[in-house]
């Protein structure tokens, strides 16, 4: 990705819409199947849509009041607290995780009605092998869909949970509940997972897993069910650009996206950067310089605790620049 042609533009901030009662604190970002950009705003307790043609911003989830209510009613009238991340399934239904409410909810593509699909609203761990809506989650952050399965990064439980959507049954996919270091080369079963924060899936079905406390990125190999080390030496910091990603220091990675060529883009939140792990295993920084700031200059851009990234259909990277209260697009 040529640094000379990089350009950062603002898609949303407090100046772009009168709907923002407070400056938008952008976390999850995604391009929808309709080509629109959708983003989670934890300050305003809403999910917004940016029209791809008019660039008009509309609220599609949440009334703006915090809470956890409204199932069976229109999504834009529901109470949500802190929507953190969102994804679409193949039918166009919107799923989002509400971390403070300890639930994952779904907005029907056709009816626009909202329903809870995982979590009973109480923080804890329980309910495996039963109905997901009766299970407990603990600070769920990221979600991802693969086929008919919804995966949830259940941070405080140090697990990745999986919901079979046709049956509604939840189980633990990864993690034992122990806050212990993950060991590369081990089988997934009975392996501790330390602070799973973000998940994504490669074309072969292998999972890319970002560990916030572990300051590392791993791959769960679909064929072998073995855990492979991808990036981060476990030490908190910002170092290693140009070298082997496994030797680099990461700082609480909280968002993952994949490019068409298989490179891994990460929101390295506490280093205030967006970084990329190329197919050859090297790592570099795409945006940010390790210090918080607001500059949009292509060569000296500054971010402030970005929480999510998404590669759109044009190959640009959408960035939830959370503490700068803005949504950015990084194009090349």
mmCIF file of C-alpha atoms in Angstrom, residues 40-256:
data_model
loop_
_atom_site.group_PDB
_atom_site.id
_atom_site.type_symbol
_atom_site.label_atom_id
_atom_site.label_comp_id
_atom_site.label_asym_id
_atom_site.label_seq_id
_atom_site.Cartn_x
_atom_site.Cartn_y
_atom_site.Cartn_z
ATOM 1 C CA UNK A 40 -21.574 2.363 16.287
ATOM 2 C CA UNK A 41 -21.657 5.515 18.414
ATOM 3 C CA UNK A 42 -21.233 4.644 22.077
ATOM 4 C CA UNK A 43 -21.668 8.227 23.303
ATOM 5 C CA UNK A 44 -25.049 8.676 21.645
ATOM 6 C CA UNK A 45 -26.192 5.066 22.202
ATOM 7 C CA UNK A 46 -26.999 4.614 18.542
ATOM 8 C CA UNK A 47 -25.990 3.041 15.247
ATOM 9 C CA UNK A 48 -25.873 5.370 12.247
ATOM 10 C CA UNK A 49 -25.935 4.892 8.466
ATOM 11 C CA UNK A 50 -24.140 7.075 5.915
ATOM 12 C CA UNK A 51 -25.858 6.995 2.530
ATOM 13 C CA UNK A 52 -23.363 6.119 -0.238
ATOM 14 C CA UNK A 53 -24.827 8.686 -2.634
ATOM 15 C CA UNK A 54 -26.072 11.639 -0.599
ATOM 16 C CA UNK A 55 -23.756 11.075 2.409
ATOM 17 C CA UNK A 56 -26.770 11.838 4.605
ATOM 18 C CA UNK A 57 -26.518 10.366 8.108
ATOM 19 C CA UNK A 58 -29.525 8.628 9.657
ATOM 20 C CA UNK A 59 -30.017 6.805 12.944
ATOM 21 C CA UNK A 60 -31.103 3.222 12.354
ATOM 22 C CA UNK A 61 -30.711 1.690 15.834
ATOM 23 C CA UNK A 62 -31.372 3.322 19.193
ATOM 24 C CA UNK A 63 -33.489 6.202 20.410
ATOM 25 C CA UNK A 64 -30.495 7.946 21.937
ATOM 26 C CA UNK A 65 -31.435 6.959 25.469
ATOM 27 C CA UNK A 66 -29.330 4.295 27.202
ATOM 28 C CA UNK A 67 -30.898 1.004 28.227
ATOM 29 C CA UNK A 68 -31.661 -2.493 27.042
ATOM 30 C CA UNK A 69 -35.260 -2.658 25.878
ATOM 31 C CA UNK A 70 -37.496 -2.623 22.834
ATOM 32 C CA UNK A 71 -37.322 -6.182 21.517
ATOM 33 C CA UNK A 72 -40.099 -6.748 19.011
ATOM 34 C CA UNK A 73 -40.338 -3.038 18.175
ATOM 35 C CA UNK A 74 -38.660 -0.884 15.505
ATOM 36 C CA UNK A 75 -34.902 -0.746 16.041
ATOM 37 C CA UNK A 76 -34.690 3.045 15.868
ATOM 38 C CA UNK A 77 -36.959 3.307 18.919
ATOM 39 C CA UNK A 78 -35.120 0.710 21.032
ATOM 40 C CA UNK A 79 -32.976 1.437 24.055
ATOM 41 C CA UNK A 80 -29.343 0.422 23.640
ATOM 42 C CA UNK A 81 -26.404 1.397 25.815
ATOM 43 C CA UNK A 82 -23.028 1.036 24.159
ATOM 44 C CA UNK A 83 -23.126 -0.637 20.752
ATOM 45 C CA UNK A 84 -19.524 -1.681 20.170
ATOM 46 C CA UNK A 85 -19.361 -3.609 16.927
ATOM 47 C CA UNK A 86 -21.693 -4.607 14.089
ATOM 48 C CA UNK A 87 -21.845 -7.075 11.226
ATOM 49 C CA UNK A 88 -24.293 -8.109 8.503
ATOM 50 C CA UNK A 89 -25.270 -11.651 7.598
ATOM 51 C CA UNK A 90 -25.779 -12.810 4.016
ATOM 52 C CA UNK A 91 -29.493 -11.950 4.157
ATOM 53 C CA UNK A 92 -28.750 -8.346 5.132
ATOM 54 C CA UNK A 93 -29.747 -8.651 8.790
ATOM 55 C CA UNK A 94 -27.730 -6.430 11.113
ATOM 56 C CA UNK A 95 -26.132 -7.869 14.264
ATOM 57 C CA UNK A 96 -24.523 -5.717 16.931
ATOM 58 C CA UNK A 97 -22.994 -6.252 20.342
ATOM 59 C CA UNK A 98 -23.960 -4.009 23.282
ATOM 60 C CA UNK A 99 -21.069 -4.414 25.696
ATOM 61 C CA UNK A 100 -22.521 -2.681 28.743
ATOM 62 C CA UNK A 101 -25.891 -4.419 28.332
ATOM 63 C CA UNK A 102 -24.095 -7.796 27.972
ATOM 64 C CA UNK A 103 -26.107 -8.773 24.875
ATOM 65 C CA UNK A 104 -25.965 -9.263 21.130
ATOM 66 C CA UNK A 105 -29.014 -8.066 19.194
ATOM 67 C CA UNK A 106 -30.318 -8.420 15.644
ATOM 68 C CA UNK A 107 -32.210 -6.037 13.366
ATOM 69 C CA UNK A 108 -34.345 -7.774 10.741
ATOM 70 C CA UNK A 109 -33.524 -6.609 7.225
ATOM 71 C CA UNK A 110 -37.151 -6.462 6.081
ATOM 72 C CA UNK A 111 -39.175 -5.502 9.159
ATOM 73 C CA UNK A 112 -36.506 -3.365 10.902
ATOM 74 C CA UNK A 113 -37.607 -4.953 14.184
ATOM 75 C CA UNK A 114 -35.022 -5.656 16.867
ATOM 76 C CA UNK A 115 -34.497 -8.831 18.907
ATOM 77 C CA UNK A 116 -31.911 -10.205 21.315
ATOM 78 C CA UNK A 117 -29.987 -13.228 20.031
ATOM 79 C CA UNK A 118 -27.476 -13.760 22.866
ATOM 80 C CA UNK A 119 -27.165 -12.747 26.507
ATOM 81 C CA UNK A 120 -29.739 -12.435 29.271
ATOM 82 C CA UNK A 121 -28.566 -8.945 30.216
ATOM 83 C CA UNK A 122 -26.614 -9.977 33.315
ATOM 84 C CA UNK A 123 -22.840 -10.121 33.511
ATOM 85 C CA UNK A 124 -21.274 -13.500 34.183
ATOM 86 C CA UNK A 125 -20.601 -16.865 32.612
ATOM 87 C CA UNK A 126 -23.226 -19.510 32.115
ATOM 88 C CA UNK A 127 -25.669 -21.111 29.735
ATOM 89 C CA UNK A 128 -23.427 -23.119 27.421
ATOM 90 C CA UNK A 129 -25.279 -25.791 25.448
ATOM 91 C CA UNK A 130 -28.570 -23.979 26.084
ATOM 92 C CA UNK A 131 -30.523 -21.101 24.634
ATOM 93 C CA UNK A 132 -28.183 -18.179 23.893
ATOM 94 C CA UNK A 133 -30.784 -15.660 25.093
ATOM 95 C CA UNK A 134 -30.601 -17.222 28.568
ATOM 96 C CA UNK A 135 -26.803 -17.306 28.703
ATOM 97 C CA UNK A 136 -24.550 -14.856 30.501
ATOM 98 C CA UNK A 137 -21.856 -12.834 28.772
ATOM 99 C CA UNK A 138 -19.190 -10.647 30.353
ATOM 100 C CA UNK A 139 -18.120 -7.487 28.505
ATOM 101 C CA UNK A 140 -18.635 -8.858 24.985
ATOM 102 C CA UNK A 141 -16.808 -6.683 22.462
ATOM 103 C CA UNK A 142 -16.521 -8.012 18.925
ATOM 104 C CA UNK A 143 -18.693 -10.261 16.802
ATOM 105 C CA UNK A 144 -18.275 -12.043 13.489
ATOM 106 C CA UNK A 145 -20.448 -14.297 11.350
ATOM 107 C CA UNK A 146 -19.312 -17.409 9.550
ATOM 108 C CA UNK A 147 -22.044 -19.372 7.831
ATOM 109 C CA UNK A 148 -24.881 -19.880 10.307
ATOM 110 C CA UNK A 149 -22.688 -19.238 13.352
ATOM 111 C CA UNK A 150 -22.303 -16.014 15.302
ATOM 112 C CA UNK A 151 -18.982 -15.684 17.139
ATOM 113 C CA UNK A 152 -18.662 -13.403 20.164
ATOM 114 C CA UNK A 153 -15.424 -12.175 21.759
ATOM 115 C CA UNK A 154 -16.497 -12.585 25.394
ATOM 116 C CA UNK A 155 -13.657 -10.580 26.881
ATOM 117 C CA UNK A 156 -14.083 -10.776 30.635
ATOM 118 C CA UNK A 157 -14.855 -14.489 30.412
ATOM 119 C CA UNK A 158 -11.644 -15.007 28.390
ATOM 120 C CA UNK A 159 -13.584 -17.030 25.868
ATOM 121 C CA UNK A 160 -14.905 -16.893 22.340
ATOM 122 C CA UNK A 161 -18.522 -18.017 22.348
ATOM 123 C CA UNK A 162 -20.392 -19.394 19.335
ATOM 124 C CA UNK A 163 -24.134 -19.233 18.691
ATOM 125 C CA UNK A 164 -25.714 -21.612 16.195
ATOM 126 C CA UNK A 165 -28.285 -19.250 14.714
ATOM 127 C CA UNK A 166 -30.765 -21.835 13.369
ATOM 128 C CA UNK A 167 -31.118 -23.459 16.816
ATOM 129 C CA UNK A 168 -30.173 -20.512 19.041
ATOM 130 C CA UNK A 169 -27.826 -22.699 21.102
ATOM 131 C CA UNK A 170 -24.609 -21.201 22.521
ATOM 132 C CA UNK A 171 -21.304 -22.920 23.291
ATOM 133 C CA UNK A 172 -17.700 -22.041 24.037
ATOM 134 C CA UNK A 173 -15.579 -22.124 20.889
ATOM 135 C CA UNK A 174 -12.259 -21.108 22.467
ATOM 136 C CA UNK A 175 -10.886 -20.420 25.927
ATOM 137 C CA UNK A 176 -11.126 -22.006 29.356
ATOM 138 C CA UNK A 177 -11.904 -18.896 31.385
ATOM 139 C CA UNK A 178 -8.316 -18.674 32.602
ATOM 140 C CA UNK A 179 -6.400 -15.449 32.074
ATOM 141 C CA UNK A 180 -3.262 -17.186 30.935
ATOM 142 C CA UNK A 181 -0.854 -16.852 28.044
ATOM 143 C CA UNK A 182 -1.847 -18.560 24.815
ATOM 144 C CA UNK A 183 0.708 -21.017 23.450
ATOM 145 C CA UNK A 184 1.298 -21.279 19.717
ATOM 146 C CA UNK A 185 1.177 -24.780 18.279
ATOM 147 C CA UNK A 186 -1.353 -26.111 20.756
ATOM 148 C CA UNK A 187 -4.785 -27.446 19.890
ATOM 149 C CA UNK A 188 -7.723 -25.125 20.364
ATOM 150 C CA UNK A 189 -9.441 -27.380 22.862
ATOM 151 C CA UNK A 190 -8.561 -26.676 26.509
ATOM 152 C CA UNK A 191 -6.269 -23.747 25.586
ATOM 153 C CA UNK A 192 -6.588 -20.510 27.633
ATOM 154 C CA UNK A 193 -7.352 -17.341 25.657
ATOM 155 C CA UNK A 194 -6.261 -14.107 27.333
ATOM 156 C CA UNK A 195 -8.642 -11.207 26.646
ATOM 157 C CA UNK A 196 -10.087 -12.103 23.222
ATOM 158 C CA UNK A 197 -11.014 -8.742 21.736
ATOM 159 C CA UNK A 198 -11.498 -9.124 17.990
ATOM 160 C CA UNK A 199 -12.222 -11.901 15.504
ATOM 161 C CA UNK A 200 -12.231 -12.221 11.718
ATOM 162 C CA UNK A 201 -12.313 -15.117 9.268
ATOM 163 C CA UNK A 202 -10.012 -15.892 6.373
ATOM 164 C CA UNK A 203 -11.291 -17.344 3.099
ATOM 165 C CA UNK A 204 -10.482 -20.913 4.197
ATOM 166 C CA UNK A 205 -12.501 -20.537 7.404
ATOM 167 C CA UNK A 206 -9.534 -20.042 9.727
ATOM 168 C CA UNK A 207 -10.146 -17.532 12.504
ATOM 169 C CA UNK A 208 -7.899 -14.543 13.151
ATOM 170 C CA UNK A 209 -8.044 -13.715 16.857
ATOM 171 C CA UNK A 210 -6.804 -10.514 18.479
ATOM 172 C CA UNK A 211 -5.907 -10.562 22.175
ATOM 173 C CA UNK A 212 -6.099 -7.244 24.008
ATOM 174 C CA UNK A 213 -4.349 -8.322 27.201
ATOM 175 C CA UNK A 214 -2.098 -10.671 25.262
ATOM 176 C CA UNK A 215 -0.951 -7.904 22.873
ATOM 177 C CA UNK A 216 -0.877 -10.409 20.056
ATOM 178 C CA UNK A 217 -2.664 -11.818 17.017
ATOM 179 C CA UNK A 218 -3.210 -15.539 16.462
ATOM 180 C CA UNK A 219 -4.736 -17.775 13.812
ATOM 181 C CA UNK A 220 -6.990 -20.709 14.664
ATOM 182 C CA UNK A 221 -6.263 -23.038 11.744
ATOM 183 C CA UNK A 222 -9.538 -24.408 10.381
ATOM 184 C CA UNK A 223 -8.029 -27.664 9.109
ATOM 185 C CA UNK A 224 -5.832 -28.604 12.077
ATOM 186 C CA UNK A 225 -7.594 -26.700 14.917
ATOM 187 C CA UNK A 226 -4.133 -25.608 16.000
ATOM 188 C CA UNK A 227 -3.314 -22.106 17.209
ATOM 189 C CA UNK A 228 -0.670 -20.288 15.190
ATOM 190 C CA UNK A 229 1.179 -17.141 16.254
ATOM 191 C CA UNK A 230 0.761 -14.299 13.727
ATOM 192 C CA UNK A 231 1.894 -11.055 15.370
ATOM 193 C CA UNK A 232 2.937 -9.460 18.645
ATOM 194 C CA UNK A 233 5.585 -10.684 21.073
ATOM 195 C CA UNK A 234 3.262 -10.220 24.039
ATOM 196 C CA UNK A 235 4.938 -7.044 25.261
ATOM 197 C CA UNK A 236 2.858 -3.868 25.399
ATOM 198 C CA UNK A 237 4.358 -1.204 23.158
ATOM 199 C CA UNK A 238 4.795 0.175 19.664
ATOM 200 C CA UNK A 239 7.798 -1.208 17.841
ATOM 201 C CA UNK A 240 8.876 -3.579 15.105
ATOM 202 C CA UNK A 241 7.742 -1.944 11.861
ATOM 203 C CA UNK A 242 9.530 -3.373 8.837
ATOM 204 C CA UNK A 243 10.346 -6.627 10.599
ATOM 205 C CA UNK A 244 8.717 -9.917 11.450
ATOM 206 C CA UNK A 245 5.273 -9.219 12.915
ATOM 207 C CA UNK A 246 5.792 -11.936 15.531
ATOM 208 C CA UNK A 247 8.613 -9.905 17.056
ATOM 209 C CA UNK A 248 6.732 -6.598 17.047
ATOM 210 C CA UNK A 249 5.214 -4.912 20.066
ATOM 211 C CA UNK A 250 1.472 -4.312 19.972
ATOM 212 C CA UNK A 251 -0.591 -2.190 22.340
ATOM 213 C CA UNK A 252 -4.009 -3.614 23.074
ATOM 214 C CA UNK A 253 -5.278 -4.463 19.557
ATOM 215 C CA UNK A 254 -9.071 -4.094 19.433
ATOM 216 C CA UNK A 255 -10.095 -4.364 15.786
ATOM 217 C CA UNK A 256 -9.221 -6.670 12.882
#
